[in-house]
CSV table of C-alpha atoms and ligand atoms in Angstrom, one decimal:
chain,number,residue,atom,x,y,z
A,213,MET,CA,-20.0,-43.2,31.3
A,214,SER,CA,-21.7,-45.3,28.6
A,215,LEU,CA,-19.7,-46.3,25.6
A,216,GLU,CA,-22.1,-44.4,23.4
A,217,ARG,CA,-21.5,-41.2,25.4
A,218,GLN,CA,-17.7,-41.8,25.3
A,219,ASN,CA,-17.8,-42.1,21.5
A,220,GLU,CA,-19.9,-38.9,21.3
A,221,ASP,CA,-17.4,-37.0,23.5
A,222,THR,CA,-14.5,-38.3,21.3
A,223,LEU,CA,-16.3,-37.1,18.2
A,224,LEU,CA,-16.9,-33.7,19.7
A,225,GLN,CA,-13.3,-33.4,20.8
A,226,ASN,CA,-12.0,-34.4,17.4
A,227,LYS,CA,-14.1,-31.6,15.9
A,228,LEU,CA,-13.0,-29.0,18.4
A,229,ASP,CA,-9.3,-30.0,17.9
A,230,LYS,CA,-9.6,-28.7,14.3
A,231,ILE,CA,-11.1,-25.4,15.2
A,232,LYS,CA,-8.5,-22.8,16.5
A,233,GLN,CA,-10.9,-20.3,18.1
A,234,THR,CA,-14.5,-19.6,18.4
A,235,TYR,CA,-16.3,-16.3,19.0
A,236,LEU,CA,-19.7,-16.2,20.6
A,237,VAL,CA,-21.4,-13.0,19.6
A,238,LEU,CA,-23.6,-11.9,22.4
A,239,SER,CA,-25.9,-9.0,23.2
A,240,GLY,CA,-28.0,-8.1,26.2
A,241,LYS,CA,-31.0,-7.3,24.0
A,242,GLY,CA,-32.4,-7.9,20.5
A,243,GLY,CA,-32.2,-5.3,17.8
A,244,VAL,CA,-28.7,-4.0,18.5
A,245,GLY,CA,-27.3,-5.5,15.3
A,246,LYS,CA,-25.7,-8.6,16.8
A,247,SER,CA,-26.4,-10.8,13.9
A,248,THR,CA,-25.4,-8.1,11.4
A,249,VAL,CA,-22.1,-7.7,13.3
A,250,ALA,CA,-21.6,-11.5,13.6
A,251,VAL,CA,-22.1,-12.1,9.8
A,252,ASN,CA,-19.9,-9.1,8.8
A,253,LEU,CA,-17.1,-10.1,11.3
A,254,ALA,CA,-17.1,-13.6,9.9
A,255,LEU,CA,-16.9,-12.3,6.3
A,256,SER,CA,-14.1,-9.9,7.2
A,257,LEU,CA,-12.2,-12.7,8.8
A,258,SER,CA,-12.7,-14.8,5.8
A,259,LEU,CA,-11.7,-12.0,3.4
A,260,LYS,CA,-8.4,-11.8,5.3
A,261,GLY,CA,-7.7,-15.3,4.5
A,262,LEU,CA,-8.7,-17.0,7.7
A,263,ARG,CA,-10.6,-20.3,7.3
A,264,THR,CA,-13.9,-19.2,8.8
A,265,GLY,CA,-17.2,-20.7,9.7
A,266,ILE,CA,-20.4,-19.1,11.1
A,267,LEU,CA,-22.8,-21.0,13.2
A,268,ASP,CA,-26.2,-19.6,14.0
A,269,VAL,CA,-27.5,-21.1,17.2
A,270,ASP,CA,-30.6,-19.0,17.3
A,271,ILE,CA,-33.0,-21.9,17.0
A,272,HIS,CA,-36.2,-19.9,17.2
A,273,GLY,CA,-35.3,-17.0,15.0
A,274,PRO,CA,-32.3,-17.7,12.8
A,275,SER,CA,-31.3,-14.6,10.8
A,276,VAL,CA,-27.9,-15.6,9.4
A,277,PRO,CA,-29.3,-17.3,6.3
A,278,LYS,CA,-31.2,-14.1,5.4
A,279,LEU,CA,-28.2,-11.8,6.0
A,280,LEU,CA,-26.2,-14.0,3.7
A,281,GLY,CA,-29.0,-14.3,1.1
A,282,ILE,CA,-29.1,-18.1,1.3
A,283,THR,CA,-32.6,-18.7,2.7
A,284,GLN,CA,-33.5,-20.9,-0.3
A,285,LEU,CA,-30.6,-23.3,0.4
A,286,LYS,CA,-30.5,-26.4,2.6
A,287,VAL,CA,-27.4,-28.1,4.1
A,288,GLY,CA,-26.5,-31.5,2.8
A,289,VAL,CA,-25.9,-34.6,4.8
A,290,HIS,CA,-23.2,-37.1,4.1
A,291,GLU,CA,-22.3,-40.2,6.2
A,292,GLU,CA,-24.4,-38.9,9.1
A,293,GLU,CA,-22.6,-35.5,9.0
A,294,ILE,CA,-24.1,-32.1,8.1
A,295,ILE,CA,-22.2,-30.5,5.3
A,296,PRO,CA,-22.1,-26.7,5.8
A,297,ILE,CA,-23.0,-24.4,3.0
A,298,GLU,CA,-20.0,-22.5,1.6
A,299,VAL,CA,-20.7,-19.0,0.4
A,300,TYR,CA,-18.8,-15.8,-0.5
A,301,GLY,CA,-15.5,-17.3,-1.1
A,302,LYS,CA,-15.0,-19.9,1.6
A,303,ILE,CA,-17.1,-19.1,4.6
A,304,LYS,CA,-18.9,-22.2,6.0
A,305,VAL,CA,-22.4,-21.7,7.3
A,306,VAL,CA,-24.7,-23.8,9.5
A,307,SER,CA,-28.0,-22.5,10.8
A,308,MET,CA,-31.3,-24.0,11.9
A,309,GLY,CA,-32.8,-22.0,9.1
A,310,LEU,CA,-30.8,-24.1,6.6
A,311,LEU,CA,-32.1,-27.3,8.1
A,312,LEU,CA,-35.8,-26.6,8.4
A,313,SER,CA,-38.0,-27.2,5.4
A,314,GLY,CA,-39.8,-23.8,5.8
A,315,ASN,CA,-38.8,-20.6,7.5
A,316,GLU,CA,-42.3,-20.4,9.0
A,317,GLN,CA,-42.0,-23.7,10.8
A,318,ALA,CA,-42.2,-23.1,14.5
A,319,VAL,CA,-39.4,-24.7,16.5
A,320,ILE,CA,-40.6,-25.6,20.0
A,321,TRP,CA,-37.6,-27.4,21.4
A,322,ARG,CA,-36.8,-26.7,25.0
A,323,GLY,CA,-33.9,-27.1,27.4
A,324,PRO,CA,-32.1,-30.5,27.0
A,325,LEU,CA,-33.3,-31.1,23.4
A,326,LYS,CA,-32.0,-27.6,22.5
A,327,ALA,CA,-28.7,-28.3,24.1
A,328,ASN,CA,-28.5,-31.5,22.2
A,329,VAL,CA,-29.1,-29.9,18.8
A,330,ILE,CA,-26.5,-27.3,19.6
A,331,ARG,CA,-24.0,-30.0,20.4
A,332,GLN,CA,-24.7,-31.7,17.1
A,333,PHE,CA,-24.0,-28.4,15.4
A,334,ILE,CA,-20.4,-28.9,16.4
A,335,GLN,CA,-20.2,-32.6,16.8
A,336,ASN,CA,-22.0,-33.7,13.6
A,337,VAL,CA,-21.0,-31.0,11.2
A,338,ALA,CA,-18.1,-31.4,8.7
A,339,TRP,CA,-16.5,-28.1,9.7
A,340,GLY,CA,-13.0,-29.3,8.8
A,341,GLU,CA,-10.0,-27.2,9.8
A,342,LEU,CA,-11.1,-23.7,10.8
A,343,ASP,CA,-9.1,-20.7,12.1
A,344,ALA,CA,-12.2,-19.0,13.5
A,345,LEU,CA,-15.8,-20.1,14.1
A,346,VAL,CA,-18.2,-17.2,14.7
A,347,VAL,CA,-21.3,-18.1,16.6
A,348,ASP,CA,-24.4,-15.9,16.4
A,349,CYS,CA,-26.3,-16.4,19.7
A,350,PRO,CA,-29.9,-15.2,20.3
A,351,PRO,CA,-30.0,-12.1,22.4
A,352,GLY,CA,-29.7,-12.4,26.2
A,353,THR,CA,-28.1,-15.0,28.3
A,354,GLY,CA,-30.5,-18.0,28.0
A,355,ASP,CA,-30.1,-21.6,27.0
A,356,GLU,CA,-28.3,-21.2,23.7
A,357,PRO,CA,-25.3,-19.2,24.7
A,358,LEU,CA,-25.0,-21.3,27.9
A,359,SER,CA,-25.0,-24.6,25.9
A,360,ILE,CA,-22.7,-23.5,23.2
A,361,ALA,CA,-20.2,-21.9,25.7
A,362,GLN,CA,-20.2,-25.2,27.7
A,363,ILE,CA,-19.8,-27.3,24.5
A,364,LEU,CA,-16.9,-25.2,23.2
A,365,GLY,CA,-15.2,-25.1,26.5
A,366,LYS,CA,-11.7,-23.6,26.3
A,367,LYS,CA,-12.1,-22.6,22.7
A,368,ALA,CA,-14.9,-20.2,23.5
A,369,ASN,CA,-14.5,-16.4,23.6
A,370,ALA,CA,-17.2,-13.8,23.8
A,371,ILE,CA,-17.7,-10.7,21.7
A,372,ILE,CA,-20.4,-8.4,23.2
A,373,VAL,CA,-22.3,-6.1,20.9
A,374,THR,CA,-24.1,-3.1,22.3
A,375,THR,CA,-25.4,0.3,21.2
A,376,PRO,CA,-24.7,3.7,22.6
A,377,GLN,CA,-28.2,3.8,24.1
A,378,LEU,CA,-28.0,0.4,25.8
A,379,VAL,CA,-24.4,0.6,27.0
A,380,ALA,CA,-25.1,1.5,30.6
A,381,THR,CA,-28.1,-0.8,31.0
A,382,ILE,CA,-28.6,-3.9,33.2
A,383,ASP,CA,-28.8,-6.1,30.0
A,384,VAL,CA,-25.2,-5.4,29.1
A,385,GLU,CA,-24.0,-5.9,32.7
A,386,LYS,CA,-25.8,-9.3,32.7
A,387,CYS,CA,-23.9,-10.3,29.6
A,388,ILE,CA,-20.6,-9.5,31.2
A,389,THR,CA,-21.6,-11.3,34.5
A,390,PHE,CA,-22.7,-14.3,32.4
A,391,CYS,CA,-19.2,-14.5,30.8
A,392,ARG,CA,-17.5,-14.0,34.1
A,393,GLN,CA,-19.6,-16.8,35.8
A,394,LEU,CA,-18.8,-19.2,32.9
A,395,GLU,CA,-15.1,-18.1,32.9
A,396,LEU,CA,-15.7,-17.3,29.3
A,397,PRO,CA,-12.9,-14.9,28.1
A,398,ILE,CA,-14.3,-11.6,26.6
A,399,ALA,CA,-12.4,-10.9,23.3
A,400,GLY,CA,-14.0,-7.5,23.4
A,401,ILE,CA,-16.9,-5.1,23.2
A,402,ILE,CA,-18.2,-3.6,20.0
A,403,GLU,CA,-20.4,-0.5,20.0
A,404,ASN,CA,-22.8,-0.8,17.1
A,405,MET,CA,-24.9,2.1,15.6
A,406,SER,CA,-22.4,4.5,17.1
A,407,GLY,CA,-22.4,7.8,15.2
A,408,PHE,CA,-24.1,8.2,11.8
A,409,ILE,CA,-22.5,8.2,8.4
A,410,CYS,CA,-24.3,10.9,6.4
A,411,PRO,CA,-25.4,9.4,3.1
A,412,HIS,CA,-24.9,12.8,1.4
A,413,CYS,CA,-21.5,14.0,2.5
A,414,GLY,CA,-20.1,10.7,4.0
A,415,LYS,CA,-19.2,12.6,7.2
A,416,GLU,CA,-19.7,10.9,10.5
A,417,VAL,CA,-22.1,12.6,12.9
A,418,ASP,CA,-22.2,11.7,16.6
A,419,ILE,CA,-25.9,11.6,17.2
A,420,PHE,CA,-26.2,9.3,20.3
A,421,SER,CA,-23.1,10.4,22.1
A,422,SER,CA,-20.9,7.4,21.2
A,423,GLY,CA,-17.9,6.4,23.3
A,424,GLY,CA,-19.9,4.6,26.0
A,425,GLY,CA,-18.7,1.2,24.8
A,426,GLN,CA,-15.1,2.2,25.4
A,427,ASN,CA,-15.9,3.5,28.9
A,428,LEU,CA,-17.7,0.2,29.6
A,429,ALA,CA,-14.8,-1.8,28.4
A,430,ARG,CA,-12.5,0.2,30.5
A,431,ALA,CA,-14.7,-0.1,33.6
A,432,TYR,CA,-14.8,-3.9,33.3
A,433,GLY,CA,-11.2,-4.2,32.2
A,434,VAL,CA,-12.0,-5.9,28.9
A,435,PRO,CA,-10.8,-4.9,25.4
A,436,PHE,CA,-12.8,-2.4,23.3
A,437,LEU,CA,-12.7,-3.7,19.7
A,438,GLY,CA,-14.2,-0.6,18.0
A,439,SER,CA,-17.4,1.0,16.9
A,440,ILE,CA,-19.6,0.6,13.8
A,441,PRO,CA,-21.5,3.6,12.7
A,442,LEU,CA,-25.3,3.7,12.0
A,443,ASP,CA,-25.1,3.3,8.3
A,444,PRO,CA,-28.1,3.3,6.0
A,445,ASP,CA,-26.3,1.0,3.6
A,446,ILE,CA,-26.2,-1.7,6.3
A,447,VAL,CA,-30.0,-1.6,6.4
A,448,LYS,CA,-30.2,-1.7,2.6
A,449,SER,CA,-27.8,-4.6,2.4
A,450,GLY,CA,-29.7,-6.5,5.1
A,451,ASP,CA,-33.0,-6.0,3.3
A,452,ALA,CA,-31.4,-6.9,0.0
A,453,GLU,CA,-29.8,-10.0,1.6
A,454,THR,CA,-26.4,-9.0,0.4
A,455,PRO,CA,-23.8,-9.1,3.1
A,456,TYR,CA,-22.5,-5.6,3.8
A,457,VAL,CA,-18.7,-6.0,3.9
A,458,TYR,CA,-18.7,-8.1,0.8
A,459,PHE,CA,-20.6,-5.7,-1.4
A,460,TYR,CA,-19.5,-2.4,0.2
A,461,SER,CA,-15.9,-3.4,0.8
A,462,LYS,CA,-14.4,0.0,0.2
A,463,SER,CA,-16.8,1.9,2.5
A,464,LYS,CA,-15.8,3.6,5.8
A,465,THR,CA,-18.0,1.2,7.7
A,466,ALA,CA,-16.4,-1.9,6.1
A,467,GLN,CA,-13.1,-0.4,7.1
A,468,ARG,CA,-14.3,-0.4,10.7
A,469,PHE,CA,-15.1,-4.1,10.5
A,470,ASP,CA,-11.7,-4.6,9.1
A,471,GLU,CA,-10.1,-2.7,11.9
A,472,ILE,CA,-12.0,-4.7,14.5
A,473,VAL,CA,-11.0,-8.0,12.8
A,474,GLU,CA,-7.3,-6.8,12.8
A,475,LEU,CA,-7.6,-6.4,16.6
A,476,ILE,CA,-9.2,-9.8,17.0
A,477,ILE,CA,-6.4,-11.4,14.9
A,478,LYS,CA,-3.8,-9.7,17.0
A,479,SER,CA,-5.6,-10.6,20.3
A,480,GLU,CA,-4.8,-13.1,22.9
A,481,SER,CA,-7.6,-15.3,21.6
A,482,LEU,CA,-5.8,-15.9,18.3
A,483,LYS,CA,-2.4,-16.0,19.8
A,484,GLU,CA,-1.9,-19.5,18.4
A,485,TYR,CA,-2.9,-18.4,15.0
A,486,ASN,CA,-0.5,-15.5,15.0
A,487,LYS,CA,2.3,-17.7,16.2
A,488,GLU,CA,1.8,-20.3,13.5
A,489,ASP,CA,0.5,-18.4,10.5
A,490,GLN,CA,2.0,-15.0,10.6
A,491,GLY,CA,2.5,-14.8,6.9
A,492,VAL,CA,-1.1,-15.6,6.0
A,493,ILE,CA,-2.6,-12.3,7.2
A,494,PRO,CA,-2.3,-10.0,4.2
A,495,SER,CA,-2.4,-6.6,5.8
A,496,ALA,CA,-1.7,-7.4,9.4
A,497,SER,CA,1.4,-5.7,10.5
A,498,ALA,CA,1.2,-6.8,14.1
A,499,THR,CA,4.3,-8.9,13.5
A,500,ASN,CA,6.3,-5.8,12.8
A,501,GLU,CA,5.2,-3.9,15.8
A,502,LYS,CA,7.9,-4.8,18.2
A,503,THR,CA,10.8,-4.5,15.8
A,504,VAL,CA,10.1,-0.8,15.3
A,505,ASP,CA,10.6,0.2,18.9
A,506,LYS,CA,13.4,-2.3,19.5
A,507,ASP,CA,15.3,-0.8,16.6
A,508,TYR,CA,14.5,2.8,17.2
A,509,ASN,CA,17.4,3.5,19.6
A,510,ASN,CA,19.9,1.5,17.6
A,511,LEU,CA,19.0,3.3,14.4
A,512,LYS,CA,18.9,6.7,16.1
A,513,GLU,CA,22.4,6.2,17.3
A,514,LYS,CA,23.6,5.7,13.8
A,515,GLY,CA,24.1,9.4,13.3
A,516,ASP,CA,22.6,12.8,12.8
A,517,GLY,CA,19.8,13.1,10.3
A,518,PHE,CA,18.0,10.0,11.3
A,519,MET,CA,14.3,10.5,10.6
A,520,ARG,CA,11.2,8.4,11.2
A,521,PHE,CA,8.3,9.1,8.8
A,522,ALA,CA,4.7,8.0,9.0
A,523,VAL,CA,2.6,7.8,5.8
A,524,PRO,CA,-1.1,6.8,6.1
A,525,THR,CA,-1.9,4.0,3.6
A,526,TYR,CA,-4.7,1.9,2.2
A,527,GLN,CA,-3.7,-1.3,0.4
A,528,GLY,CA,-0.1,-0.2,0.5
A,529,LYS,CA,-0.7,3.2,-1.2
A,530,LEU,CA,-1.0,6.7,0.2
A,531,CYS,CA,-4.5,7.1,1.7
A,532,ALA,CA,-6.2,10.5,1.5
A,533,HIS,CA,-7.8,10.1,4.9
A,534,PHE,CA,-5.3,10.3,7.6
A,535,GLY,CA,-7.7,9.4,10.4
A,536,HIS,CA,-9.2,6.4,8.6
A,537,CYS,CA,-6.3,4.7,6.9
A,538,GLU,CA,-5.7,1.0,7.0
A,539,ALA,CA,-2.1,1.1,8.1
A,540,PHE,CA,0.8,3.5,8.6
A,541,ALA,CA,4.0,3.0,6.7
A,542,ILE,CA,6.7,3.8,9.2
A,543,ILE,CA,9.9,4.6,7.3
A,544,ASP,CA,13.3,5.3,8.8
A,545,THR,CA,15.9,7.2,6.8
A,546,ASP,CA,19.5,8.2,7.5
A,547,GLY,CA,21.1,11.6,7.2
A,548,GLU,CA,21.8,11.1,3.5
A,549,GLY,CA,18.2,10.5,2.6
A,550,ARG,CA,18.5,6.7,2.3
A,551,ILE,CA,15.7,4.5,3.4
A,552,LEU,CA,16.8,2.3,6.2
A,553,LYS,CA,13.6,0.4,6.6
A,554,GLU,CA,9.9,0.4,6.1
A,555,VAL,CA,7.3,-1.4,8.2
A,556,PHE,CA,3.5,-1.2,8.2
A,557,GLU,CA,1.6,-0.8,11.4
A,558,THR,CA,-2.1,-0.9,12.1
A,559,PRO,CA,-3.3,2.1,14.0
A,560,PRO,CA,-5.6,1.8,17.1
A,561,PRO,CA,-9.3,2.3,16.4
A,562,HIS,CA,-10.2,5.8,15.4
A,563,GLU,CA,-10.8,8.2,18.3
A,564,PRO,CA,-10.1,11.9,18.3
A,565,GLY,CA,-6.5,12.7,19.3
A,566,ILE,CA,-5.4,9.1,19.5
A,567,LEU,CA,-3.2,9.0,16.3
A,568,PRO,CA,-1.0,12.0,17.1
A,569,ARG,CA,-0.2,10.4,20.5
A,570,TRP,CA,0.3,6.9,19.1
A,571,LEU,CA,2.6,8.1,16.3
A,572,SER,CA,4.7,10.4,18.5
A,573,GLU,CA,5.1,7.6,21.0
A,574,LYS,CA,6.5,5.5,18.2
A,575,GLY,CA,9.2,8.2,17.7
A,576,VAL,CA,7.8,9.5,14.4
A,577,ASN,CA,9.3,12.9,13.5
A,578,CYS,CA,7.4,13.7,10.4
A,579,VAL,CA,4.0,12.7,9.0
A,580,ILE,CA,3.3,12.9,5.3
A,581,ALA,CA,-0.4,12.8,4.5
A,582,GLY,CA,-2.8,13.6,1.7
A,583,GLY,CA,-5.3,15.3,4.1
A,584,MET,CA,-5.5,15.9,7.8
A,585,GLY,CA,-8.0,17.7,10.1
A,586,SER,CA,-6.8,20.8,11.8
A,587,ARG,CA,-7.1,19.4,15.3
A,588,ALA,CA,-4.7,16.5,14.5
A,589,GLN,CA,-2.3,19.0,13.0
A,590,GLN,CA,-2.4,21.1,16.2
A,591,LEU,CA,-1.8,18.0,18.3
A,592,PHE,CA,1.2,17.0,16.2
A,593,ALA,CA,2.6,20.5,16.5
A,594,GLN,CA,2.3,20.2,20.3
A,595,GLN,CA,4.2,16.9,20.1
A,596,GLY,CA,6.9,18.5,17.9
A,597,VAL,CA,6.0,16.3,14.9
A,598,LYS,CA,6.3,17.9,11.5
A,599,VAL,CA,3.3,17.5,9.2
A,600,ILE,CA,3.2,17.7,5.4
A,601,THR,CA,-0.3,17.7,3.9
A,602,GLY,CA,-1.6,17.5,0.4
A,603,ALA,CA,1.0,15.0,-0.6
A,604,GLN,CA,0.6,13.4,-4.0
A,605,GLY,CA,1.9,10.0,-5.1
A,606,GLU,CA,1.3,6.4,-4.4
A,607,TYR,CA,4.0,4.4,-2.6
A,608,PRO,CA,5.1,5.6,0.8
A,609,LYS,CA,8.8,4.9,0.1
A,610,GLU,CA,8.8,7.0,-3.1
A,611,ILE,CA,6.9,9.7,-1.3
A,612,VAL,CA,9.5,9.9,1.5
A,613,GLU,CA,12.3,9.8,-1.0
A,614,GLN,CA,10.8,12.6,-3.0
A,615,TYR,CA,10.3,14.6,0.2
A,616,LEU,CA,13.9,14.2,1.2
A,617,LYS,CA,15.0,15.2,-2.3
A,618,GLY,CA,12.7,18.2,-2.3
A,619,THR,CA,10.7,17.0,-5.3
A,620,LEU,CA,7.5,15.9,-3.5
A,621,GLN,CA,4.4,17.3,-5.2
A,622,THR,CA,1.9,18.8,-2.8
A,623,GLY,CA,-1.6,20.2,-3.3
A,624,ALA,CA,-4.5,21.2,-1.2
A,625,ASN,CA,-5.1,19.5,2.2
A,626,THR,CA,-7.7,17.0,1.0
A,627,CYS,CA,-9.5,16.5,4.3
A,628,ASP,CA,-9.5,19.6,6.4
A,629,HIS,CA,-12.9,19.2,8.1
B,954,LIG,P1,-30.0,-8.4,16.4
B,954,LIG,O1,-29.3,-9.6,15.9
B,954,LIG,O2,-29.3,-7.7,17.5
B,954,LIG,O3,-31.4,-8.6,16.7
B,954,LIG,P2,-29.9,-7.5,13.7
B,954,LIG,O4,-28.5,-7.8,13.3
B,954,LIG,O5,-31.0,-8.3,13.2
B,954,LIG,O6,-30.0,-7.3,15.2
B,954,LIG,O7,-30.2,-5.9,13.3
B,954,LIG,C1,-31.4,-5.3,13.5
B,954,LIG,C2,-31.6,-4.2,12.5
B,954,LIG,O8,-30.7,-3.2,12.6
B,954,LIG,C3,-31.5,-4.7,11.1
B,954,LIG,O9,-32.5,-4.1,10.3
B,954,LIG,C4,-30.1,-4.3,10.6
B,954,LIG,O10,-30.0,-4.0,9.2
B,954,LIG,C5,-30.0,-3.0,11.4
B,954,LIG,N1,-28.6,-2.6,11.7
B,954,LIG,C6,-27.7,-3.4,12.4
B,954,LIG,N2,-26.5,-2.7,12.5
B,954,LIG,C7,-26.7,-1.5,11.9
B,954,LIG,C8,-25.9,-0.4,11.6
B,954,LIG,N3,-24.6,-0.3,12.1
B,954,LIG,N4,-26.4,0.7,10.9
B,954,LIG,C9,-27.7,0.6,10.5
B,954,LIG,N5,-28.5,-0.4,10.7
B,954,LIG,C10,-28.0,-1.5,11.4
């Protein structure tokens, strides 16, 4: 190996050593929302406090700069290194679209030249220390995903984006085969444009029979990360070049991105991150998960009257929507109405019937919610779990204490559709 090549390899390795994980966002076909998902995942990771970068390796049609509203900017160069553009807090961005002098300039690189430029996107960019680098690949399984997967080596994980219509097609299968052949671990599948959020009532309507992504994931034995609804505000934000999760951070769809990111943070792929930086993730409650079940029997044995409550929350306070909350406060109390402990747990991605099963498996005896659909109430009743709806108040501990004292204010079930 020539000395020059050796130096280049060392340079690349030094860069990779500072990046904890990378996620190649892939799709079988164009138009499934891959770039939209990649940008919003990267932003959600960054909003959670992870040091995040996004690399757009779509050399012929980069769309990340447009989605982030930075098409007018160009990356800088310092001491032969590209300096990524930092936007929306701290997210670092590199794209061919930020290097070219005009968007209209045709890029005609092929094969080896393309691989070389992709290598430089890692090797010659001042990424610094990153927890996660999201890579937006062009659709399909061509040169770019292959090159970047090879360059990233062990640090590479794939996230496959599909839509309900394309889920059972050869294109998606090809994507999975591509990952398998490269021994590229699949962090999970995301079903985009799954269901429709009605702009008038905000209700989710299942127009293309969603759920195929989950079946696909099951069939191939890979994780299902969640689904993103078809949301007119995503189109609006794309057209306005304003990244969706940043500007619609309180919306149901943004919450879906958040839930997916929670799963990614908890996943095998970020195991290292979880081990080292547990305290950094603001709302991640994964670290508490095991202690609940470990302690359950001990606490239960402490005497009669032990109760385990679950309260749906958003940012630590009671959330009106049971099925779409951010986390559940799981609160244990003794027979004298004292709180023994409180932990927050992130629920699995929303799917009919999943929460009653999940909560009863955790040994919850009583759920106190603002609103809950009648189906969920029925399922809880079948599992022998008591349900209080219409609860008013803010902090879960106070709500449980009031319930036990008989002073909890309740009103109408706020979400009985
Ligand atoms: P790809 O990268 O797969 O080619 P894009 O991310 O460019 O796809 O998205 C294609 C179009 O679909 C864009 O107009 C985008 O705004 C829209 N889109 C993507 N995801 C959604 C969604 N969940 N709801 C509504 N429109 C979406």
